[in-house]
Short mmCIF file of C-alpha atoms and ligand atoms in Angstrom, two decimals:
data_model
loop_
_atom_site.label_atom_id
_atom_site.label_comp_id
_atom_site.label_asym_id
_atom_site.label_seq_id
_atom_site.Cartn_x
_atom_site.Cartn_y
_atom_site.Cartn_z
CA MET A 10 41.49 -14.66 -29.43
CA GLY A 11 42.61 -17.40 -32.49
CA THR A 12 40.50 -20.22 -31.25
CA LYS A 13 37.41 -17.94 -31.02
CA ARG A 14 38.15 -17.35 -34.23
CA GLY A 15 38.11 -20.15 -35.53
CA ILE A 16 34.97 -21.53 -34.27
CA LEU A 17 33.65 -18.52 -35.63
CA VAL A 18 34.43 -19.45 -39.38
CA ARG A 19 33.74 -23.27 -38.51
CA MET A 20 30.11 -22.01 -37.92
CA ASN A 21 29.92 -19.72 -40.62
CA LYS A 22 30.71 -22.76 -42.68
CA SER A 23 28.27 -24.55 -41.04
CA LYS A 24 25.89 -22.54 -41.86
CA GLY A 25 26.54 -20.86 -45.55
CA LYS A 26 27.36 -17.56 -46.70
CA PRO A 27 26.60 -14.66 -43.91
CA SER A 28 23.79 -12.23 -45.43
CA ARG A 29 25.60 -9.54 -43.46
CA ARG A 30 28.70 -8.35 -43.96
CA ILE A 31 30.11 -8.81 -40.17
CA THR A 32 32.69 -6.64 -38.80
CA THR A 33 35.46 -7.98 -36.08
CA GLY A 34 33.86 -6.63 -33.35
CA GLN A 35 30.58 -8.03 -34.37
CA LYS A 36 32.33 -11.61 -34.54
CA ILE A 37 33.86 -11.63 -30.59
CA ALA A 38 31.02 -10.66 -29.13
CA GLU A 39 28.63 -12.98 -31.16
CA VAL A 40 31.56 -15.78 -30.06
CA LYS A 41 31.69 -14.63 -26.58
CA SER A 42 27.90 -15.16 -26.19
CA ARG A 43 27.94 -18.22 -27.14
CA LEU A 44 30.30 -19.52 -25.13
CA SER A 45 29.84 -18.06 -22.06
CA PRO A 46 25.98 -16.12 -21.06
CA PRO A 47 26.55 -12.58 -21.24
CA ARG A 48 25.86 -10.88 -18.26
CA ILE A 49 22.79 -8.89 -18.80
CA ALA A 50 21.57 -6.20 -16.28
CA ILE A 51 18.34 -3.52 -16.53
CA ALA A 52 18.75 -0.26 -15.71
CA ILE A 53 15.47 1.45 -14.94
CA MET A 54 15.61 5.27 -14.95
CA ALA A 55 13.03 6.47 -12.29
CA ALA A 56 14.92 9.71 -10.82
CA GLY A 57 13.01 12.48 -12.20
CA LYS A 58 10.73 14.90 -10.98
CA GLY A 59 8.48 14.95 -13.58
CA THR A 60 8.00 18.30 -13.66
CA ARG A 61 5.48 18.38 -16.19
CA LEU A 62 2.56 16.59 -14.02
CA LYS A 63 2.95 19.51 -11.90
CA SER A 64 2.18 17.34 -8.77
CA GLN A 65 3.86 16.46 -5.21
CA ILE A 66 4.23 12.77 -6.32
CA PRO A 67 7.06 11.48 -7.76
CA LYS A 68 6.04 10.76 -11.66
CA VAL A 69 6.94 7.26 -11.49
CA LEU A 70 4.36 6.67 -8.34
CA HIS A 71 1.55 8.30 -10.93
CA GLU A 72 -0.21 4.90 -11.36
CA VAL A 73 -1.79 3.99 -14.94
CA GLY A 74 -4.28 0.64 -15.34
CA GLY A 75 -3.86 0.70 -11.30
CA ARG A 76 -0.73 0.17 -10.59
CA PRO A 77 2.62 3.19 -10.31
CA LEU A 78 4.40 3.89 -13.81
CA LEU A 79 7.80 2.17 -12.57
CA GLU A 80 6.21 -1.04 -10.96
CA HIS A 81 5.13 -1.77 -14.92
CA VAL A 82 8.30 -1.40 -16.20
CA ILE A 83 9.82 -3.45 -13.43
CA ARG A 84 7.46 -6.39 -13.99
CA ALA A 85 8.19 -6.29 -17.46
CA ALA A 86 12.37 -6.07 -16.67
CA VAL A 87 11.89 -9.12 -14.21
CA ARG A 88 10.41 -11.05 -17.00
CA VAL A 89 13.89 -10.62 -18.69
CA VAL A 90 16.33 -10.58 -16.47
CA PRO A 91 15.94 -11.98 -12.98
CA ALA A 92 14.94 -9.45 -9.97
CA ALA A 93 19.04 -9.38 -8.66
CA ASP A 94 19.96 -7.88 -12.08
CA VAL A 95 17.56 -5.00 -12.16
CA TYR A 96 18.80 -1.43 -10.48
CA ALA A 97 15.75 0.87 -10.76
CA ILE A 98 17.46 4.35 -10.62
CA ILE A 99 15.59 6.91 -8.13
CA GLY A 100 16.05 9.99 -7.01
CA HIS A 101 13.25 12.22 -6.62
CA GLU A 102 11.50 11.79 -3.76
CA ALA A 103 13.53 8.52 -3.56
CA GLU A 104 12.27 7.16 0.12
CA ARG A 105 8.74 7.07 -1.26
CA VAL A 106 9.63 5.43 -4.20
CA LEU A 107 11.63 2.92 -2.36
CA ALA A 108 8.56 2.76 -0.02
CA ALA A 109 6.53 2.11 -2.59
CA LEU A 110 8.07 -1.05 -4.54
CA ARG A 111 10.88 -2.10 -2.19
CA HIS A 112 8.44 -5.36 -3.01
CA THR A 113 9.46 -6.25 -5.93
CA GLY A 114 12.90 -7.35 -5.25
CA VAL A 115 14.84 -5.13 -7.58
CA ASN A 116 17.97 -3.29 -6.33
CA PHE A 117 18.14 0.49 -6.28
CA VAL A 118 20.46 3.21 -6.89
CA LEU A 119 20.10 6.67 -5.75
CA GLN A 120 21.32 9.60 -7.95
CA ALA A 121 20.95 12.77 -5.12
CA ASP A 122 20.86 15.35 -8.30
CA GLN A 123 18.85 14.96 -11.17
CA ARG A 124 21.37 15.74 -13.71
CA GLY A 125 19.78 13.99 -17.06
CA THR A 126 19.81 11.18 -18.24
CA GLY A 127 23.02 10.25 -18.87
CA HIS A 128 23.89 11.20 -15.15
CA ALA A 129 21.66 8.75 -14.25
CA LEU A 130 23.84 6.20 -15.72
CA MET A 131 27.16 7.84 -14.61
CA VAL A 132 25.77 6.96 -11.02
CA ALA A 133 25.03 3.57 -11.30
CA ARG A 134 28.27 2.84 -12.87
CA GLU A 135 29.46 0.84 -9.86
CA ALA A 136 26.42 -1.31 -9.98
CA LEU A 137 26.83 -2.03 -12.94
CA ALA A 138 30.15 -2.86 -13.72
CA GLY A 139 30.22 -6.89 -13.10
CA TYR A 140 28.17 -6.79 -16.59
CA ASP A 141 28.83 -7.24 -20.13
CA TYR A 142 25.61 -5.33 -21.21
CA VAL A 143 22.96 -3.35 -19.97
CA ILE A 144 19.16 -2.47 -21.16
CA VAL A 145 17.91 0.83 -20.41
CA LEU A 146 14.22 1.31 -19.43
CA SER A 147 12.15 4.37 -18.69
CA GLY A 148 10.72 4.18 -15.36
CA ASP A 149 7.58 6.59 -16.97
CA ALA A 150 7.03 4.65 -19.97
CA PRO A 151 5.30 1.21 -19.06
CA LEU A 152 3.61 -0.38 -21.87
CA ILE A 153 6.92 -2.02 -22.65
CA THR A 154 6.82 -6.07 -22.91
CA PRO A 155 9.21 -8.13 -22.30
CA GLU A 156 9.22 -9.67 -25.67
CA THR A 157 10.26 -6.10 -26.74
CA ILE A 158 12.55 -5.69 -24.44
CA GLY A 159 14.33 -9.31 -25.82
CA PHE A 160 13.97 -8.30 -29.62
CA LEU A 161 16.37 -5.69 -28.75
CA ARG A 162 19.00 -7.50 -26.67
CA ASP A 163 19.00 -9.95 -29.59
CA PHE A 164 19.31 -7.51 -31.85
CA HIS A 165 21.97 -5.36 -29.91
CA LEU A 166 23.57 -8.81 -29.48
CA ARG A 167 23.50 -9.79 -33.53
CA GLU A 168 24.53 -6.47 -34.77
CA GLY A 169 27.39 -5.97 -32.08
CA ALA A 170 27.16 -2.65 -31.16
CA ALA A 171 28.51 -0.64 -29.01
CA MET A 172 24.91 1.01 -28.74
CA THR A 173 21.30 -0.06 -29.51
CA LEU A 174 18.58 2.04 -29.06
CA LEU A 175 14.44 1.24 -29.83
CA SER A 176 12.98 3.36 -32.35
CA ALA A 177 9.34 4.00 -33.22
CA ASP A 178 7.47 5.99 -35.85
CA LEU A 179 5.26 8.11 -34.49
CA ALA A 180 2.33 10.25 -35.68
CA ASN A 181 2.79 12.56 -33.86
CA PRO A 182 6.06 12.98 -32.49
CA THR A 183 6.50 16.15 -30.81
CA GLY A 184 8.47 16.35 -27.29
CA TYR A 185 10.69 12.89 -28.19
CA GLY A 186 14.03 12.76 -29.03
CA ARG A 187 14.50 12.28 -33.36
CA VAL A 188 16.64 9.56 -34.45
CA LEU A 189 19.14 10.51 -37.63
CA ARG A 190 20.29 7.04 -39.36
CA LYS A 191 23.87 7.94 -41.49
CA SER A 192 21.48 6.51 -44.14
CA ALA A 193 17.75 5.93 -44.60
CA ARG A 194 17.85 2.27 -44.87
CA SER A 195 20.55 1.83 -42.52
CA ALA A 196 20.47 0.44 -39.15
CA GLU A 197 23.58 2.46 -38.01
CA VAL A 198 22.47 5.83 -36.34
CA ARG A 199 24.85 9.07 -36.29
CA ALA A 200 22.65 10.95 -33.70
CA ILE A 201 19.98 11.46 -31.87
CA VAL A 202 18.43 14.95 -31.82
CA GLU A 203 15.72 16.09 -28.42
CA GLU A 204 12.95 18.26 -30.04
CA LYS A 205 14.09 21.58 -28.33
CA SER A 206 17.46 21.47 -30.35
CA ALA A 207 15.97 19.85 -33.43
CA SER A 208 15.52 22.29 -36.26
CA PRO A 209 12.49 22.67 -38.40
CA ALA A 210 13.43 19.95 -40.82
CA GLN A 211 14.63 17.34 -38.03
CA LYS A 212 10.81 18.24 -36.09
CA LYS A 213 9.03 16.98 -38.98
CA MET A 214 10.82 12.83 -38.49
CA HIS A 215 8.75 10.62 -37.18
CA GLU A 216 10.72 8.50 -36.33
CA ILE A 217 11.47 8.71 -32.39
CA ASN A 218 13.83 7.96 -29.83
CA SER A 219 12.03 5.36 -27.34
CA GLY A 220 14.16 6.31 -24.32
CA PHE A 221 15.18 2.28 -24.43
CA TYR A 222 18.69 1.66 -25.14
CA VAL A 223 20.51 -1.89 -24.62
CA PHE A 224 24.54 -0.82 -24.11
CA SER A 225 27.97 -2.06 -23.79
CA VAL A 226 29.14 -2.15 -20.06
CA LYS A 227 32.38 -1.02 -21.58
CA ASP A 228 31.56 1.19 -24.38
CA LEU A 229 29.69 2.96 -22.13
CA TYR A 230 31.74 3.64 -19.25
CA GLY A 231 34.71 3.81 -21.80
CA HIS A 232 33.10 7.36 -23.24
CA ILE A 233 30.25 8.52 -20.89
CA ALA A 234 32.48 11.12 -19.18
CA GLN A 235 32.53 12.47 -22.49
CA LEU A 236 28.51 13.98 -22.07
CA SER A 237 28.73 17.83 -22.06
CA THR A 238 26.12 19.63 -20.63
CA GLU A 239 25.65 22.25 -23.24
CA ASN A 240 22.22 22.12 -24.36
CA PRO A 241 18.95 23.92 -23.45
CA HIS A 242 18.59 22.03 -20.15
CA SER A 243 22.07 21.98 -18.57
CA GLU A 244 21.74 18.58 -18.44
CA TYR A 245 23.80 15.63 -19.00
CA TYR A 246 21.55 13.37 -22.15
CA LEU A 247 21.92 9.95 -22.63
CA THR A 248 20.97 10.29 -25.86
CA ASP A 249 24.60 12.38 -27.07
CA MET A 250 26.10 8.54 -26.35
CA ALA A 251 25.02 7.83 -29.77
CA ASP A 252 27.19 10.69 -30.80
CA VAL A 253 30.07 10.25 -28.73
CA LEU A 254 30.01 6.62 -29.39
CA ARG A 255 29.97 6.64 -33.53
CA ARG A 256 32.72 9.75 -32.75
CA ALA A 257 34.75 7.08 -31.70
CA GLY A 258 34.11 5.00 -34.31
CA LYS A 259 31.79 2.42 -32.31
CA ARG A 260 28.97 0.90 -34.15
CA VAL A 261 25.47 2.59 -33.28
CA VAL A 262 22.45 0.58 -34.43
CA ALA A 263 18.12 1.50 -33.75
CA TRP A 264 16.00 -1.09 -34.21
CA LYS A 265 12.29 -0.14 -35.20
CA THR A 266 9.42 -1.59 -33.07
CA ALA A 267 6.60 -2.35 -35.29
CA ASN A 268 4.71 -1.53 -32.00
CA PRO A 269 4.84 2.16 -31.27
CA GLY A 270 2.01 2.00 -28.57
CA GLU A 271 4.57 -0.05 -26.63
CA VAL A 272 7.06 3.71 -26.14
CA LEU A 273 4.82 5.89 -24.92
CA GLY A 274 6.17 7.86 -22.40
CA GLY A 275 3.65 9.49 -19.08
CA ASN A 276 5.16 13.06 -19.02
CA THR A 277 2.05 14.98 -18.96
CA ARG A 278 -1.12 14.23 -17.01
CA ALA A 279 -3.00 13.85 -20.61
CA GLU A 280 -0.64 11.33 -21.53
CA LEU A 281 -1.11 9.31 -18.04
CA ALA A 282 -5.04 9.40 -19.39
CA ASP A 283 -4.04 8.00 -22.95
CA ILE A 284 -1.98 5.34 -21.36
CA ASP A 285 -4.56 4.86 -18.81
CA HIS A 286 -7.42 3.98 -21.47
CA PHE A 287 -5.30 1.54 -23.65
CA LEU A 288 -4.29 -0.11 -20.13
CA ARG A 289 -7.80 -0.43 -19.22
CA MET A 290 -9.15 -1.54 -23.03
CA ALA A 291 -6.62 -4.00 -23.31
CA LYS A 292 -7.56 -5.71 -19.89
CA ALA A 293 -11.25 -5.27 -20.67
CA ARG A 294 -10.77 -6.68 -24.06
CA GLN A 295 -8.88 -9.74 -22.20
CA LEU A 296 -11.97 -10.24 -20.28
CA MET A 297 -14.15 -10.80 -23.00
CA ALA A 298 -12.29 -13.26 -24.81
CA ASP A 299 -12.23 -15.40 -21.64
CA GLY A 300 -16.36 -14.77 -22.12
CA VAL A 301 -17.08 -11.82 -19.50
CA THR A 302 -19.66 -9.79 -20.98
CA ILE A 303 -18.96 -5.96 -20.11
CA PHE A 304 -21.44 -3.32 -21.56
CA TYR A 305 -19.58 0.03 -23.08
CA PRO A 306 -15.75 -0.70 -21.59
CA ALA A 307 -14.69 2.70 -21.70
CA THR A 308 -16.74 3.46 -18.92
CA CYS A 309 -15.45 0.50 -16.62
CA ILE A 310 -11.90 0.71 -14.71
CA ILE A 311 -10.46 -2.88 -14.11
CA ASP A 312 -7.51 -3.47 -12.92
CA SER A 313 -4.82 -5.95 -14.39
CA ASP A 314 -4.67 -8.12 -11.39
CA VAL A 315 -8.16 -8.38 -11.62
CA SER A 316 -10.33 -11.73 -12.57
CA VAL A 317 -13.87 -12.69 -13.92
CA GLY A 318 -15.30 -15.76 -14.38
CA ALA A 319 -17.55 -16.58 -17.79
CA ASP A 320 -20.84 -15.36 -18.02
CA THR A 321 -20.56 -12.30 -15.97
CA ILE A 322 -22.22 -9.50 -16.87
CA ILE A 323 -20.63 -6.03 -15.99
CA GLU A 324 -22.81 -3.12 -16.43
CA PRO A 325 -21.72 0.30 -17.14
CA TYR A 326 -19.39 2.57 -14.93
CA VAL A 327 -18.18 -0.55 -12.39
CA GLN A 328 -14.84 -0.56 -11.14
CA LEU A 329 -13.42 -3.75 -10.16
CA LEU A 330 -9.64 -2.75 -8.08
CA GLY A 331 -6.82 -4.48 -6.65
CA THR A 332 -6.95 -8.12 -6.74
CA THR A 333 -10.53 -8.91 -7.18
CA ARG A 334 -11.24 -11.97 -8.13
CA ILE A 335 -15.20 -12.59 -9.20
CA GLY A 336 -16.55 -15.95 -10.37
CA ALA A 337 -19.13 -17.16 -13.25
CA GLY A 338 -22.35 -16.04 -14.29
CA CYS A 339 -22.34 -12.88 -11.83
CA HIS A 340 -24.57 -9.78 -12.38
CA VAL A 341 -22.22 -6.26 -11.42
CA ARG A 342 -24.60 -3.65 -11.72
CA SER A 343 -23.66 -0.65 -12.51
CA TYR A 344 -22.03 2.37 -10.14
CA SER A 345 -20.52 -0.72 -7.71
CA VAL A 346 -16.68 -0.09 -6.63
CA ILE A 347 -15.35 -3.46 -5.49
CA ARG A 348 -11.63 -3.68 -3.83
CA ASP A 349 -9.56 -6.76 -3.21
CA CYS A 350 -12.59 -8.94 -3.19
CA GLU A 351 -13.23 -12.67 -4.17
CA ILE A 352 -16.85 -13.25 -4.80
CA GLY A 353 -18.15 -16.81 -6.06
CA ASP A 354 -20.44 -18.09 -8.77
CA ASN A 355 -23.92 -16.32 -9.55
CA VAL A 356 -23.72 -13.53 -7.18
CA ILE A 357 -26.27 -10.55 -7.85
CA ILE A 358 -24.46 -7.24 -7.47
CA ARG A 359 -26.77 -4.57 -7.46
CA PRO A 360 -26.05 -1.18 -8.24
CA GLY A 361 -23.95 1.62 -6.23
CA CYS A 362 -22.22 -0.83 -4.06
CA VAL A 363 -18.81 -0.30 -2.19
CA MET A 364 -16.88 -3.05 -1.06
CA SER A 365 -13.78 -4.00 -0.05
CA GLU A 366 -11.80 -6.92 1.36
CA SER A 367 -14.82 -9.07 1.61
CA HIS A 368 -15.74 -12.25 1.24
CA ILE A 369 -18.88 -13.31 -0.89
CA ALA A 370 -19.70 -17.00 -1.20
CA ALA A 371 -21.98 -18.08 -3.96
CA ARG A 372 -25.10 -16.78 -5.13
CA ALA A 373 -25.65 -14.02 -2.76
CA GLU A 374 -27.30 -10.76 -3.80
CA ILE A 375 -26.31 -7.32 -2.30
CA GLY A 376 -27.19 -4.25 -3.36
CA PRO A 377 -28.68 -1.61 -4.38
CA TYR A 378 -26.33 0.95 -2.08
CA THR A 379 -24.91 -2.22 0.24
CA HIS A 380 -21.58 -1.08 1.86
CA LEU A 381 -19.23 -4.55 3.00
CA ARG A 382 -16.32 -2.66 4.81
CA PRO A 383 -12.76 -4.91 5.16
CA GLY A 384 -13.46 -8.62 6.84
CA SER A 385 -17.00 -8.68 6.02
CA ASP A 386 -18.22 -12.63 4.51
CA ILE A 387 -20.85 -13.46 3.34
CA GLY A 388 -22.22 -16.90 3.30
CA GLU A 389 -23.75 -18.98 0.53
CA GLY A 390 -27.42 -17.73 -0.71
CA ALA A 391 -27.32 -14.68 1.79
CA HIS A 392 -28.97 -11.37 0.82
CA LEU A 393 -27.64 -7.70 1.87
CA GLY A 394 -29.85 -4.99 1.14
CA ASN A 395 -30.53 -1.11 0.59
CA PHE A 396 -28.36 0.45 3.16
CA VAL A 397 -26.85 -2.07 4.98
CA GLU A 398 -22.94 -1.34 6.08
CA THR A 399 -21.24 -3.94 7.92
CA LYS A 400 -17.26 -4.53 9.02
CA LYS A 401 -15.43 -8.00 10.50
CA ILE A 402 -18.69 -9.65 10.06
CA LYS A 403 -19.51 -13.49 9.58
CA LEU A 404 -23.09 -13.91 8.05
CA GLY A 405 -24.20 -18.00 7.36
CA LYS A 406 -26.13 -19.13 4.95
CA GLY A 407 -29.08 -17.67 3.71
CA SER A 408 -29.34 -15.34 6.15
CA LYS A 409 -30.79 -11.63 5.18
CA ALA A 410 -30.46 -8.42 6.03
CA ASN A 411 -32.38 -6.62 3.83
CA HIS A 412 -32.63 -2.91 4.73
CA LEU A 413 -30.88 0.17 6.89
CA THR A 414 -28.74 -1.52 9.24
CA TYR A 415 -25.07 -1.73 10.42
CA LEU A 416 -23.64 -4.88 11.66
CA GLY A 417 -20.12 -4.44 12.96
CA ASP A 418 -18.05 -7.73 14.46
CA ALA A 419 -20.55 -10.00 14.25
CA GLU A 420 -21.05 -13.71 14.10
CA ILE A 421 -24.14 -14.31 12.21
CA GLY A 422 -25.35 -17.86 11.89
CA ALA A 423 -27.46 -20.01 9.17
CA GLY A 424 -31.01 -18.81 8.08
CA VAL A 425 -31.03 -15.43 10.37
CA ASN A 426 -33.67 -12.45 9.44
CA VAL A 427 -32.22 -9.09 10.53
CA GLY A 428 -35.14 -6.86 10.74
CA ALA A 429 -34.78 -3.22 9.21
CA GLY A 430 -32.98 -0.60 11.33
CA THR A 431 -30.86 -3.62 13.33
CA ILE A 432 -28.13 -1.61 14.97
CA THR A 433 -24.94 -3.42 16.46
CA CYS A 434 -23.69 -1.53 18.63
CA ASN A 435 -20.24 -2.76 18.66
CA TYR A 436 -18.59 0.36 20.45
CA ASP A 437 -18.37 1.56 24.34
CA GLY A 438 -16.44 4.49 23.27
CA VAL A 439 -12.86 2.72 24.10
CA HIS A 440 -13.35 -1.15 22.87
CA LYS A 441 -14.94 -3.04 19.92
CA HIS A 442 -17.33 -5.91 21.27
CA LYS A 443 -18.65 -8.72 19.53
CA THR A 444 -22.50 -9.83 18.78
CA LEU A 445 -23.05 -13.32 18.11
CA ILE A 446 -26.08 -14.17 16.56
CA ASP A 447 -27.38 -17.89 16.15
CA ASP A 448 -29.17 -20.31 13.40
CA GLY A 449 -32.01 -19.24 12.67
CA VAL A 450 -32.74 -16.41 14.93
CA PHE A 451 -35.28 -13.08 13.82
CA VAL A 452 -34.37 -9.90 14.66
CA GLY A 453 -37.31 -7.47 14.21
CA SER A 454 -36.57 -4.14 13.23
CA ASP A 455 -35.31 -1.42 14.79
CA THR A 456 -33.54 -3.58 17.65
CA THR A 457 -29.93 -2.37 18.60
CA LEU A 458 -28.04 -5.00 19.65
CA VAL A 459 -25.65 -3.51 21.93
CA ALA A 460 -22.12 -6.44 22.76
CA PRO A 461 -20.73 -7.70 24.14
CA VAL A 462 -24.34 -10.25 23.59
CA ARG A 463 -25.40 -13.62 22.26
CA VAL A 464 -28.74 -14.27 20.97
CA GLY A 465 -28.83 -18.18 21.14
CA LYS A 466 -30.51 -20.21 18.40
CA GLY A 467 -33.91 -19.81 17.20
CA ALA A 468 -34.62 -16.85 19.19
CA TYR A 469 -37.05 -13.99 18.28
CA ILE A 470 -36.22 -10.45 19.32
CA GLY A 471 -39.57 -8.26 19.58
CA ALA A 472 -39.21 -5.40 17.68
CA ALA A 473 -37.41 -1.76 18.41
CA SER A 474 -35.53 -3.80 21.25
CA CYS A 475 -32.95 -2.11 22.63
CA ILE A 476 -30.75 -6.20 23.73
CA THR A 477 -28.24 -6.02 26.73
CA ASP A 478 -28.29 -9.10 28.03
CA ASP A 479 -27.90 -12.55 26.32
CA VAL A 480 -30.99 -14.26 24.67
CA PRO A 481 -31.36 -18.54 25.43
CA GLU A 482 -31.83 -20.41 22.63
CA ASP A 483 -35.49 -20.76 21.52
CA ALA A 484 -36.93 -17.36 23.65
CA LEU A 485 -38.81 -13.76 22.74
CA ALA A 486 -36.87 -11.39 24.31
CA LEU A 487 -38.23 -7.58 24.46
CA GLY A 488 -36.55 -4.41 25.67
CA ARG A 489 -38.58 -1.78 25.08
CA ALA A 490 -41.12 0.40 26.89
CA ARG A 491 -44.63 -0.71 26.88
CA GLN A 492 -47.32 1.39 25.03
CA VAL A 493 -49.30 3.70 26.73
CA VAL A 494 -52.83 4.23 25.28
CA LYS A 495 -54.73 7.69 26.80
CA GLU A 496 -58.21 7.80 24.85
CA GLY A 497 -59.15 10.99 23.57
CA TRP A 498 -56.12 13.15 24.11
CA ALA A 499 -55.22 14.23 21.16
CA ALA A 500 -59.26 15.16 20.64
CA ARG A 501 -59.09 17.20 23.64
CA LYS A 502 -55.75 18.63 22.76
CA ARG A 503 -57.44 19.97 19.00
CA ALA A 504 -60.65 21.06 21.27
CA GLU A 505 -58.03 23.32 23.58
CA ARG A 506 -56.25 24.85 20.51
CA THR A 507 -59.22 26.02 18.81
CA ALA A 508 -60.60 27.82 21.85
CA LYS A 509 -57.13 29.42 22.53
CA SER A 510 -57.57 30.62 18.77
CA SER A 511 -61.08 32.05 18.41
C1 UD1 B 16 13.56 11.13 -23.07
C2 UD1 B 16 14.86 11.36 -24.42
C3 UD1 B 16 13.97 11.28 -25.20
C4 UD1 B 16 13.20 10.36 -25.90
C5 UD1 B 16 12.02 10.30 -24.64
C6 UD1 B 16 11.45 8.76 -24.76
C7 UD1 B 16 16.69 12.14 -23.22
C8 UD1 B 16 17.70 13.47 -22.86
N1 UD1 B 16 15.80 12.17 -23.85
O1 UD1 B 16 13.42 12.64 -23.00
O2 UD1 B 16 15.09 11.44 -26.51
O3 UD1 B 16 12.40 10.77 -26.60
O4 UD1 B 16 13.21 10.03 -23.61
O5 UD1 B 16 10.54 8.61 -24.33
O6 UD1 B 16 17.07 11.13 -22.71
N2 UD1 B 16 15.42 10.68 -15.39
C9 UD1 B 16 16.54 10.28 -14.22
N3 UD1 B 16 17.56 11.05 -14.04
C10 UD1 B 16 17.18 12.29 -14.24
C11 UD1 B 16 16.34 12.99 -15.35
C12 UD1 B 16 15.81 12.02 -16.01
O7 UD1 B 16 16.31 9.25 -13.85
O8 UD1 B 16 17.80 13.18 -13.66
C13 UD1 B 16 14.45 9.36 -15.67
C14 UD1 B 16 12.99 9.84 -15.75
O9 UD1 B 16 12.60 9.94 -14.16
C15 UD1 B 16 12.22 9.35 -16.79
C16 UD1 B 16 13.67 9.11 -17.51
O10 UD1 B 16 14.79 9.10 -17.19
O11 UD1 B 16 11.89 7.83 -15.79
C17 UD1 B 16 13.20 9.97 -19.04
O12 UD1 B 16 13.65 10.84 -18.42
P1 UD1 B 16 12.35 12.43 -19.07
O13 UD1 B 16 12.87 14.15 -18.55
O14 UD1 B 16 10.96 11.88 -19.41
O15 UD1 B 16 13.07 11.97 -21.04
P2 UD1 B 16 11.96 12.67 -21.80
O16 UD1 B 16 11.67 14.31 -22.08
O17 UD1 B 16 10.46 12.15 -22.03
CA1 CA B 17 9.65 10.74 -20.31
#
């Protein structure tokens, strides 16, 4: 210990007199962190039910900005410490939460009975035993950024505190715990008082507890047993650790963020809507900054992983979801819903298209009202029009299917014209079969192609044909009943009717 203090003295000398009074605890913490990097974990409290949402779905799986609340928090956490040091504490519908978020690679700790935020940390004791510090985040507050988590951690280390909490001034603090400082100017905190237990004077205070903390692991678990359930919810409140640690003579401090928006929690549907709106607008602003035109951005739903190239125009009421990537110079018109698609440059998507897991090459024109189901691969400059549905198809360069058509399990070459009302009959009631249409084929309107079937290069199919056999290259295929004409038939019928009625 003597040597460590010696080092601190020298460092202080070289830097001049420190501007604030430093306690021994702070000195030790500073020296320790300089000698060997502290072991820091992040625990995310995510076990609660979310009663206020009145939902079958656990709170932390409710989505904002296109992904679950908890996933936002995990994404921020893993940018501060490695995923191996992140512990999500789950409980209510734990299996469902685990299934949805296992892919993140973080650890999960089970809090089988949810007896409060303090209890969540009691349950994580063993998991956190090997760490010096734990940063505690709330699984229902998704707007927290890695930068703010980093600032909070650094503040805690600098202050040599046992507990540091992130506070914020909120215009409407209702529902949040309030921070009681030792004095107005002091970093030190006396206690946190929950809304339900707050006096009318305390309820008027605007500095709230964000629910994000840093603890020294030793101090947390050295005193956590002193938490009680004597409060309106009969729960163990983690917030009570402020009072417990202060009484034990430990340092408890608050760091107030300049970005109060980051601490908002999604406890109610209305709060979820506010957070979602915030994320959507942030995404729209980012795309606009990158050169995308978005008309009435508040009406568009664009997930955070979506990318859009410059000079693309997005009209009102468009949804771009999942991992959708749109190229430059495209025009996406109103009421189109596009999920997990890859779209090249200069593509036009007319109103009312629904498309998922599909690929559209440059200069294609789609819609209005086209439905691209998964596995549709639309070639360069191809056209798909009104009420055309596709599934698992490859449509070659410049090919067209402009009206009222179903193309499923088909490989269609380049320069093919698919007439209005064409249907691939890909399903025999048991199995799916393929339709192959080679380059340059002309498919007459109202053709049914009974798969498996192949139409050779350059062939013609007469309108209203039912094609059950392969068509050779350059042939004309007709598969319909020959037309019969009965001269004067209609006139005779009319005459019969008039005779009967008179
Ligand atoms: C909590 C704080 C409050 C603060 C607010 C900020 C307490 C007692 N109060 O209130 O001071 O202003 O956050 O958003 O901590 N959870 C568990 N296990 C449990 C209970 C809760 O993991 O047994 C999780 C929840 O899933 C949630 C988080 O802890 O993600 C916070 O719990 P919540 O009930 O939302 O606390 P608040 O009432 O918002
Ligand atoms: Ca909350």
